[in-house]
XYZ file of C-alpha atoms in Angstrom:
535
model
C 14.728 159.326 -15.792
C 12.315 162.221 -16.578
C 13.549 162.152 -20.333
C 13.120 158.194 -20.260
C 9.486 159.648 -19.354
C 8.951 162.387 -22.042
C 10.555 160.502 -24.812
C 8.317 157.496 -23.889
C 4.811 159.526 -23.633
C 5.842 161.445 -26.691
C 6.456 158.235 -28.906
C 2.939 157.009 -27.364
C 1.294 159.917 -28.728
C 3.256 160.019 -31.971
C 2.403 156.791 -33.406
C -1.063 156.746 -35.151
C -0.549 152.867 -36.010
C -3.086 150.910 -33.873
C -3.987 147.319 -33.596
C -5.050 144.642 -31.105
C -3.312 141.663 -30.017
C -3.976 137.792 -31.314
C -5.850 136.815 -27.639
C -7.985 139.784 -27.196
C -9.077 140.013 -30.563
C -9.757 135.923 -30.460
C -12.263 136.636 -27.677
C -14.170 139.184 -29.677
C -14.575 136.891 -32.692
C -16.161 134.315 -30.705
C -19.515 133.245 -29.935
C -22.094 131.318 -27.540
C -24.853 129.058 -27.584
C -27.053 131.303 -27.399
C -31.318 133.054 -28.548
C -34.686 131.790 -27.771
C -34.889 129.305 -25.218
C -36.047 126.316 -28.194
C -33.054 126.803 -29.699
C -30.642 126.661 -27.129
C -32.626 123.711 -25.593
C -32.359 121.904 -28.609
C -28.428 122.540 -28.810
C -28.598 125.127 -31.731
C -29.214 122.053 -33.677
C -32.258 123.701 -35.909
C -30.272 125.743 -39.027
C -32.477 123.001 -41.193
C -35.391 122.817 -38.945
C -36.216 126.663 -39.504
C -39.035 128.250 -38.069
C -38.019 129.986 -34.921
C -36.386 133.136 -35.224
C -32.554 132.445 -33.754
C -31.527 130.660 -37.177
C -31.739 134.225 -38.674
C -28.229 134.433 -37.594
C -27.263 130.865 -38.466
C -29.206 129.918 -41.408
C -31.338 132.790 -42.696
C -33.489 130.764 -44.688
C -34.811 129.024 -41.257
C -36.791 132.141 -41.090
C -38.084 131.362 -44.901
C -40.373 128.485 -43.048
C -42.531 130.741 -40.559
C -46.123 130.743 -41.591
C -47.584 133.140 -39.594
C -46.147 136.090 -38.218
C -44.832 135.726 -34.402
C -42.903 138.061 -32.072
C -40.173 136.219 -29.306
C -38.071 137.816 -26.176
C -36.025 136.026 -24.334
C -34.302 136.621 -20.593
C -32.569 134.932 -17.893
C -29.630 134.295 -15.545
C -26.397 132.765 -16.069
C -24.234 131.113 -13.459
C -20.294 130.536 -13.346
C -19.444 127.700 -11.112
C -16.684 127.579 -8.835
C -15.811 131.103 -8.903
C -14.388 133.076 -6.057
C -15.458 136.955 -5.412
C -13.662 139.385 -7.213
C -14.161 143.313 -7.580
C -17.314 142.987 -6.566
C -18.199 141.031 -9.566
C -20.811 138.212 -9.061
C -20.639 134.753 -10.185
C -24.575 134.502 -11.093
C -25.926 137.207 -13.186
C -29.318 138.033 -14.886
C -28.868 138.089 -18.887
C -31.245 140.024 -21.664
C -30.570 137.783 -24.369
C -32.764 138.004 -27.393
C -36.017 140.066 -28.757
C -37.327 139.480 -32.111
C -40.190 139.509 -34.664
C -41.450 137.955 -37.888
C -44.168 139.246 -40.085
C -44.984 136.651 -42.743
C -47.189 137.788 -46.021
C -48.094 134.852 -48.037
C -47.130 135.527 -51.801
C -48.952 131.979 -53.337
C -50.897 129.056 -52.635
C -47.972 127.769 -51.083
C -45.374 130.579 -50.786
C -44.270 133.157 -48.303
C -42.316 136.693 -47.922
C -41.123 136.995 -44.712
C -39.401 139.812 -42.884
C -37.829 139.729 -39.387
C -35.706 141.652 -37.060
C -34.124 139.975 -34.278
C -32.090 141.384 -31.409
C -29.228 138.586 -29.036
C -27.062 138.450 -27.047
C -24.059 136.399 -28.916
C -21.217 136.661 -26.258
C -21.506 136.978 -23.014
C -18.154 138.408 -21.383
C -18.984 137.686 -17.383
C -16.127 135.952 -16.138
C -13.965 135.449 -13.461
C -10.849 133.745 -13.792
C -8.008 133.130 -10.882
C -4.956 131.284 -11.029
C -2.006 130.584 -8.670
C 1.544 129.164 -8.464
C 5.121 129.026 -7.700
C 7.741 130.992 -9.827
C 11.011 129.077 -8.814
C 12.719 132.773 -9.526
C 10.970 133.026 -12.949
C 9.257 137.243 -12.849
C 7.639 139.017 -15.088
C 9.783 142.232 -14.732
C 12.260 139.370 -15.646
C 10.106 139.130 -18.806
C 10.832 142.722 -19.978
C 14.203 142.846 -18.728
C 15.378 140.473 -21.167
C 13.530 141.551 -23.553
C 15.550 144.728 -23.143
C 19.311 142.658 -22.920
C 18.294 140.523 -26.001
C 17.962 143.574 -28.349
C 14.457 144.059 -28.637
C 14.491 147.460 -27.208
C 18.055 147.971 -28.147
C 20.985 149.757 -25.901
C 22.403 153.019 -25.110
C 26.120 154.149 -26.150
C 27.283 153.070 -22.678
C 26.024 149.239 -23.503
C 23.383 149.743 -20.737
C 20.003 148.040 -21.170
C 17.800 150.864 -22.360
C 15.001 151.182 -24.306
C 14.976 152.051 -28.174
C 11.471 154.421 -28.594
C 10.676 153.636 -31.635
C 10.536 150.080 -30.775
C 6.744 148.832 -31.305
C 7.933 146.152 -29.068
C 8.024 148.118 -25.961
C 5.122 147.361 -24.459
C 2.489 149.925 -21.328
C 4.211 147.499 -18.785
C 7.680 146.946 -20.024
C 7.523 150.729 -19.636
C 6.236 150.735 -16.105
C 8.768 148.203 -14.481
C 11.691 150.273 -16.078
C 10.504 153.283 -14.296
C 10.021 151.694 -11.583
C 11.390 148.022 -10.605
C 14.476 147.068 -12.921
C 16.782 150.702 -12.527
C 19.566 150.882 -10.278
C 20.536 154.126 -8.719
C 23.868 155.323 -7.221
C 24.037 156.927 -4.046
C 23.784 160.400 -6.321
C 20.529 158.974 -7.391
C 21.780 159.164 -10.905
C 20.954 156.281 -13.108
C 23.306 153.306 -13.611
C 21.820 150.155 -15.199
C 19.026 147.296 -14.815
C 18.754 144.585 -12.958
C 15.854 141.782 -12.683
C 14.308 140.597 -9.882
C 13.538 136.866 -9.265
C 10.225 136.157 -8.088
C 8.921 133.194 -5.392
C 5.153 133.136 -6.771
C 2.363 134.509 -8.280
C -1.796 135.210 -7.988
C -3.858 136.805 -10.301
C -7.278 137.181 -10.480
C -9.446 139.057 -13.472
C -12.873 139.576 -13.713
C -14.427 140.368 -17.582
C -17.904 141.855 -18.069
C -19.825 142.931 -20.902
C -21.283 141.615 -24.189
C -21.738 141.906 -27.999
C -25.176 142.288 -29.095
C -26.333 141.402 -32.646
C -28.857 143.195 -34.533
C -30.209 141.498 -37.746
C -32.198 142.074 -40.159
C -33.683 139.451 -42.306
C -35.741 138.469 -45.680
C -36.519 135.097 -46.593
C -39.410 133.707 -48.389
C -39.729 130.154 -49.776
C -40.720 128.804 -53.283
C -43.982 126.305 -53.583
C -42.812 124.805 -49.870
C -39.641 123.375 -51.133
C -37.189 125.705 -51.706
C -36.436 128.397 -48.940
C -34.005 131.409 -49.068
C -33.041 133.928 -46.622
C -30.501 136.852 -46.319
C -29.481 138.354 -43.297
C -27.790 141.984 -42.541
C -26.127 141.962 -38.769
C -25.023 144.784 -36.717
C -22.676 143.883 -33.884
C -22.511 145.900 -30.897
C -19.063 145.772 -28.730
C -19.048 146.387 -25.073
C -16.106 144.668 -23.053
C -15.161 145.842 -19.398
C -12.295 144.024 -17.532
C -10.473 144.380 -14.615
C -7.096 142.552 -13.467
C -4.273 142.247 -10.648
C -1.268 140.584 -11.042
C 0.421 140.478 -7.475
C 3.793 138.522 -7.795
C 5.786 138.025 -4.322
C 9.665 138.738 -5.331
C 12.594 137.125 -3.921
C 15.743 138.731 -1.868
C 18.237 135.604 -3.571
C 18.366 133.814 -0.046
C 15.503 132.270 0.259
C 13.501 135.571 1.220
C 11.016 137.921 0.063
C 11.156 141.738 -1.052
C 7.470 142.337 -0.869
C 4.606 142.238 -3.245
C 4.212 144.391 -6.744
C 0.980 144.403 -8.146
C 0.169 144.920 -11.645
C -3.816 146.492 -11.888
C -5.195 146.753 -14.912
C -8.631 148.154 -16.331
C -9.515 147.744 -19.774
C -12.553 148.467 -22.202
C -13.544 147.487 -25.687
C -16.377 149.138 -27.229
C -17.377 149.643 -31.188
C -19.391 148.183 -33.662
C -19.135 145.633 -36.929
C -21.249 144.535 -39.622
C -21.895 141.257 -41.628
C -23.824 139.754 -44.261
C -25.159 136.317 -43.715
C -27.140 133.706 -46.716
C -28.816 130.391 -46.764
C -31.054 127.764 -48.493
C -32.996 124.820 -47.296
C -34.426 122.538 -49.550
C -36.254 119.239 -49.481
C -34.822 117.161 -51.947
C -37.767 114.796 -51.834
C -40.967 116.192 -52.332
C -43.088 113.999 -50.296
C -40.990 114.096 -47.429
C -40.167 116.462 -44.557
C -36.425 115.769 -44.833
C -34.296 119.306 -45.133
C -31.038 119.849 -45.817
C -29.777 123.382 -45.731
C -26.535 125.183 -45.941
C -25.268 128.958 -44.928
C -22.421 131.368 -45.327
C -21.152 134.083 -43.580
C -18.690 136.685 -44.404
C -16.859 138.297 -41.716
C -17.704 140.670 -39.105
C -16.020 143.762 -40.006
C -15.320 145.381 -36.661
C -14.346 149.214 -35.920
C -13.422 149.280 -32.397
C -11.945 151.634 -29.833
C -9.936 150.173 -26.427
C -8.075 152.003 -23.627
C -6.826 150.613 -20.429
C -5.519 152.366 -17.112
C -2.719 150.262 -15.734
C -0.874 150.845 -12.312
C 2.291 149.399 -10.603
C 1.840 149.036 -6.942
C 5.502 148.552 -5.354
C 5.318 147.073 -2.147
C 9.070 146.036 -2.220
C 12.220 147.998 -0.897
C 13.229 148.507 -4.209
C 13.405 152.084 -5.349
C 11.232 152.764 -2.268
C 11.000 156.175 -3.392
C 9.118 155.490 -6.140
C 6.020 153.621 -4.694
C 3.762 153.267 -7.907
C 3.337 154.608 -11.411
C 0.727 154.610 -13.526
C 0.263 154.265 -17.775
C -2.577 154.429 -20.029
C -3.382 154.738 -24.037
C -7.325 154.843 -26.196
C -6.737 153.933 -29.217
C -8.842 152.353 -32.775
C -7.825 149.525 -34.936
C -9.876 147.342 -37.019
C -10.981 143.721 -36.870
C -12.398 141.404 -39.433
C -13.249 138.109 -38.157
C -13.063 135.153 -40.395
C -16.239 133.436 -42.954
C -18.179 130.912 -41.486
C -20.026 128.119 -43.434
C -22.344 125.665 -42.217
C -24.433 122.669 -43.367
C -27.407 121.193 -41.731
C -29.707 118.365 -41.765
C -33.201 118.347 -40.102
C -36.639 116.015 -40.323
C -40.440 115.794 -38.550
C -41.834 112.381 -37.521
C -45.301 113.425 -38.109
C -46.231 115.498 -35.468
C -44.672 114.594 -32.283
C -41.007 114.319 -33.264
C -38.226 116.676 -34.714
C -34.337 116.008 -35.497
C -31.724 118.301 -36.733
C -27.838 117.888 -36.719
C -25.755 120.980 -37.703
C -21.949 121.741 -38.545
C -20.228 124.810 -38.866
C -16.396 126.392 -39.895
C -14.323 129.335 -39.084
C -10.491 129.076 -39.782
C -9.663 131.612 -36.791
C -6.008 131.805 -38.033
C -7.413 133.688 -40.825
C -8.117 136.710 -38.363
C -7.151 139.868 -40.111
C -5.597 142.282 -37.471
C -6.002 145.962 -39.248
C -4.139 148.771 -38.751
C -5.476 152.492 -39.122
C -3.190 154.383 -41.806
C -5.763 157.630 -42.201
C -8.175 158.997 -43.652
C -9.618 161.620 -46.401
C -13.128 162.240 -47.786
C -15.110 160.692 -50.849
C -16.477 162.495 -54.059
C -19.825 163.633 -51.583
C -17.697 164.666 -48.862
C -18.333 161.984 -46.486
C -15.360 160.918 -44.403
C -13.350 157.038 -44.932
C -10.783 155.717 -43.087
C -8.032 153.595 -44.164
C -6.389 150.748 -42.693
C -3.813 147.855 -43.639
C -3.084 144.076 -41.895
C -0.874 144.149 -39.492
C 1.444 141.278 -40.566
C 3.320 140.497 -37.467
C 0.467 140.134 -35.671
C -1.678 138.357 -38.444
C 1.458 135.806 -38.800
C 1.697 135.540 -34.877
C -2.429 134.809 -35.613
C -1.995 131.966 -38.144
C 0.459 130.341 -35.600
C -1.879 130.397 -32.703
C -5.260 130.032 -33.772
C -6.484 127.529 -35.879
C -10.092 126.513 -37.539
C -13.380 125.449 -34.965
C -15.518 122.812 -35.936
C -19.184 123.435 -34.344
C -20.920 119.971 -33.995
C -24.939 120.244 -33.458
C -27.696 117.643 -32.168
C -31.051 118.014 -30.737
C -34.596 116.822 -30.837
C -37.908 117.719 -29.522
C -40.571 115.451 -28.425
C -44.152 116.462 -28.386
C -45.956 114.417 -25.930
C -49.343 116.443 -27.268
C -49.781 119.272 -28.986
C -49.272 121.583 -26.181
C -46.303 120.217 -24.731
C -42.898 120.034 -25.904
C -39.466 118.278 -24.238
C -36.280 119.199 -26.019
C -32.465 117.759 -25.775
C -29.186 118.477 -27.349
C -25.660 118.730 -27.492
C -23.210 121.228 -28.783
C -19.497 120.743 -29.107
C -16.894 123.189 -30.277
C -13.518 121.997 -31.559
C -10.155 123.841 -29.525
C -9.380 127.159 -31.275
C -5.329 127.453 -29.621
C -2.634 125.786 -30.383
C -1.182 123.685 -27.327
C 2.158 125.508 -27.899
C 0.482 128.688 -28.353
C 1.683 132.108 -26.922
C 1.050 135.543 -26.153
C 4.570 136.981 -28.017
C 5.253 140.119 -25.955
C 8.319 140.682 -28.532
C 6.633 141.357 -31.765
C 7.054 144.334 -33.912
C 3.226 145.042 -33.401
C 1.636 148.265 -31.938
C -0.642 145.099 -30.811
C 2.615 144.500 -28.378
C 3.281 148.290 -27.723
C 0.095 148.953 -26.767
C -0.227 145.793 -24.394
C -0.720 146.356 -20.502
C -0.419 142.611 -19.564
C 1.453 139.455 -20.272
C -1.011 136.705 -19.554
C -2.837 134.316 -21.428
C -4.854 131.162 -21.755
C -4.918 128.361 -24.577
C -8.815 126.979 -23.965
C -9.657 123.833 -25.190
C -12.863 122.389 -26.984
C -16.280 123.399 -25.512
C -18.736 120.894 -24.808
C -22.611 121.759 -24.410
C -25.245 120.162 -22.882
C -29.216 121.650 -22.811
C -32.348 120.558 -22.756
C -35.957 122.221 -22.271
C -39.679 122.441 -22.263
C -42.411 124.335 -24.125
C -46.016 125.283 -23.749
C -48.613 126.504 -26.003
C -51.704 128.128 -25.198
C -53.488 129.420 -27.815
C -51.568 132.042 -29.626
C -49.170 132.191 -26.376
C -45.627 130.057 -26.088
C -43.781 129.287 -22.708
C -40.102 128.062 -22.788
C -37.422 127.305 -20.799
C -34.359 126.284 -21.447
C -31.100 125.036 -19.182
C -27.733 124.810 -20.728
C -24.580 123.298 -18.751
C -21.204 124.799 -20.667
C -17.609 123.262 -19.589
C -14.917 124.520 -20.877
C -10.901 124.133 -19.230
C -7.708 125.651 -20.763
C -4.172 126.391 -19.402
C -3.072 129.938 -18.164
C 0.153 131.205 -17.886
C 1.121 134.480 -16.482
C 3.334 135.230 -19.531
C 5.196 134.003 -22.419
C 8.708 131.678 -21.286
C 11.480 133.339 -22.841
C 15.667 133.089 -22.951
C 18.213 135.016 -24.431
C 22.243 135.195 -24.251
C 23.812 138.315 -24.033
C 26.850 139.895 -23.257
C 27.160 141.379 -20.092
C 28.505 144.988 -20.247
C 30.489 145.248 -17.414
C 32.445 142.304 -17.600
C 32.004 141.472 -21.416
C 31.049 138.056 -20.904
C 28.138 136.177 -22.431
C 25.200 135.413 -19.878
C 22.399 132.959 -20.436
C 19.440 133.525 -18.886
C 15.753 132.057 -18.843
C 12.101 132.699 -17.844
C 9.829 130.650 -17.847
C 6.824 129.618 -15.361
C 4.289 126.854 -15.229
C 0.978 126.544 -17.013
C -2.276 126.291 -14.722
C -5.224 124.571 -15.441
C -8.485 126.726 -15.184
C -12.086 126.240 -16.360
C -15.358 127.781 -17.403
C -18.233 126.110 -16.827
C -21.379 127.651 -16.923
C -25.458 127.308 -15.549
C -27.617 128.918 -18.346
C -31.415 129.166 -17.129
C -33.382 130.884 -20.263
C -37.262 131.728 -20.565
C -38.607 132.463 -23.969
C -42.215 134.177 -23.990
C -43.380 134.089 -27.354
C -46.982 134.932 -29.465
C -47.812 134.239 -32.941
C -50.637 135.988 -34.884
């Protein structure tokens, strides 16, 4: 067993290939309603609209229509529903979410130069998600035991389940249940095979913290008050914190229990990306205030760093000798998230009433998984690194994922021309397949690197907000509330079954795993306060 050990750690710190896996890295590419509290109360639904300063990440050329110069920050709390206590992590949290300015220079009798930096908050990562259920004998040591018997791993001379270490299939936890949970000992204490255990249940709670911040910078102008352009340069800012236990309750085969092992895991994401966003909005009519605009946005091309510390917890009398053991791996890899492109519509009713609808595409599927490969230096000595798609991974990707519609609506109503009452709507499309998976078997250092086994297929996201504003003089006032529901089913790993032949009696075996999926939800309480000034 303490070769099993070196050879293991040494083939962890010999391979320099590193990538992420299809549901972590789908969490990182997305996004939330979020900026200054008019445009979330309005749904998000003003990338034709223009004019306040959170379209510089939608629709650059929004910021094209500012006349004056202003300056915006934005701050509040945010409230998961339903949840239970967790690691001490709190279901209702205070957010930072946006700081920005605009200084406009008129150019022409009817033209403007604009510049503007903005700073938001585009994903907020509190969560906490628990699930629970029966296993009916279903395990996840199970899981990696048969991933072992069906060749994955491969097997020793003596026909033994064992582990092949080059394998980038062998994942952080397959490792830890064969050190710990599947070998059998004889009374020597010498090694003989592997056997699963069946399980009676499962719980597992996780709770995520964290965000990505957004830094762009923007210019825009427009041309005679008809034609506005914009182009905006982003800077994403990674900063991911999770922590997990898996406790699963396994079975003596009468009926029985062997005690609890539990499965912690910590893991952080942190890095950076950058991106290029471009848009126009133009009035086709020149009398009329009706705006149609369109955007595109090339991908976020992330450079990002996780490492996890996972333990095994045995509370069983299995191997009682061997009470816990602990794994964990930093690593790089690269992630480019897919183009976006977006078309909008938006009009004034003189000067109480504005509309705007909105639509946007990603094709996540088209999530490019990168793998480091080196390095060297340029011509002026600086220092690049290499990197190539990881094609398992990107294929497992394409299979899993597929492309988001974003539907936007809102209107504000202006009562007088201090007041303002706002409404919207904002629906996102499902990004998962229903039969998608987390595929603990792929060739992937996304899979060797992996210290867990669960995942959830979420389905579409629907938005509701609405708001109020107040001007006094050159001073703004708004708040905004935004109700997010989201549900999805969790599963505490992939189902899986294999025949193989049994080595001591040279028979073939069938055996299965698989376990029930569990609804859970997200639904959020956004309450958002913009305090703005224009000069």
């Amino acid at each position: 067993m303490k070769r099993f050990l070196f050879i293991f750690i040494s083939a962890f710190s010999a391979v320099g290939l590193f990538a992420q896996e299809t549901y972590e890295n789908a969490n990182i590419a997305t996004g939330d309603l979020n900026g200054t509290a008019r445009y979330v109360g309005m749904g998000g639904a003003m990338d034709a609209l223009g004019a306040d300063i959170s379209t510089i990440a939608t629709n650059p050329a929004g910021i094209g229509l500012f006349r004056h110069s202003a300056a915006n920050v934005s701050f509040g709390f945010v409230s998961q529903q339903d949840a239970k206590d967790f690691a001490g992590a709190n279901a209702t949290n205070m957010s930072f979410d946006q700081i920005g300015f605009v200084y406009s220079r008129r150019t022409g009798r009817s033209s403007f130069l604009n510049f503007a930096f903005n700073y938001h908050k585009s994903r907020n990562f509190n969560y906490i998600l628990s699930a629970a259920d029966a296993l009916n004998g279903a395990s996840q040591n199970k899981y990696s035991y048969m991933k072992g018997v069906s060749g994955v791993f491969g097997r020793d001379d003596s026909g033994a389940p064992s582990v092949d270490y080059g394998s980038l299939a062998f994942s952080q936890l397959d490792y830890l249940y064969y050190e710990n949970i599947l070998p059998v000992f004889d009374e020597e204490g010498e090694y003989v095979s592997d056997v699963y255990n069946d399980a009676n249940g499962y719980m597992f709670n996780r709770a995520s913290s964290g965000y990505i911040g957004e830094y762009d910078f923007n210019i825009s102008g427009n041309i005679n008050d008809r034609v506005y352009l914009g182009l905006t340069f982003g800077i994403s800012d990674v900063n991911y914190r999770g922590y997990s236990e898996y406790v699963e309750a396994l079975a003596d085969g009468y009926g029985g229990s062997r005690g609890n092992v539990t499965i912690a895991d910590e893991r952080r994401i942190d890095g950076t990306g950058f991106n290029v966003k471009a848009g126009i909005i133009f009035r086709p009519v020149e009398a009329s205030p009706f705006r149609v605009g369109f955007s595109v946005a090339t991908p976020t091309w992330y450079d990002l760093t996780t490492s996890n510390i996972t333990i095994l917890d045995n509370g069983t009398d299995i191997n009682s000798s061997s009470k816990n053991k602990s794994v964990g791996e930093s690593y790089d890899f690269k992630l480019y998230t897919p183009w976006k492109f977006g078309v909008s519509l938006g009009t004034t009713f003189g000067n109480y009433l504005a509309v705007g609808a909105g639509y946007e595409y990603a094709d996540y599927g088209s999530l490019d998984t990168r793998i480091n490969t080196g390095g060297g230096y340029d011509w002026y000595g600086g220092y690049y690194e290499s990197s190539s798609s990881d094609y398992a991974m990107n294929s497992h990707t394409k299979s899993t994922l597929k492309g988001v519609s974003t539907v936007k609506i809102g209107a504000e109503f202006k009562p007088d021309s201090k007041w303002a009452v706002r409404v919207g709507y904002n629906y996102v499309s499902p990004m998962y397949e229903d039969y998608g998976v987390k595929d603990g078997s792929l060739y992937s250092p996304g899979t060797y690197y992996s210290s867990s086994t669960d995942y959830t297929n979420w389905h579409a996201t629907n938005r509701i907000t609405c708001g109020v504003g107040y001007n006094v003089g050159k001073l703004s006032v708004d708040l905004a509330y935004q109700y997010s529901a989201q549900s999805g089913d969790f599963s505490p790993f992939d189902g899986y079954e294999t025949t193989y032949e049994d080595p001591g009696t040279s028979v073939a075996e069938h055996i299965s795993n698989y376990c029930n999926a569990v609804k859970v939800d997200n639904k959020r309480h956004q309450l958002l306060l913009t305090l703005g000034y224009h000069f």
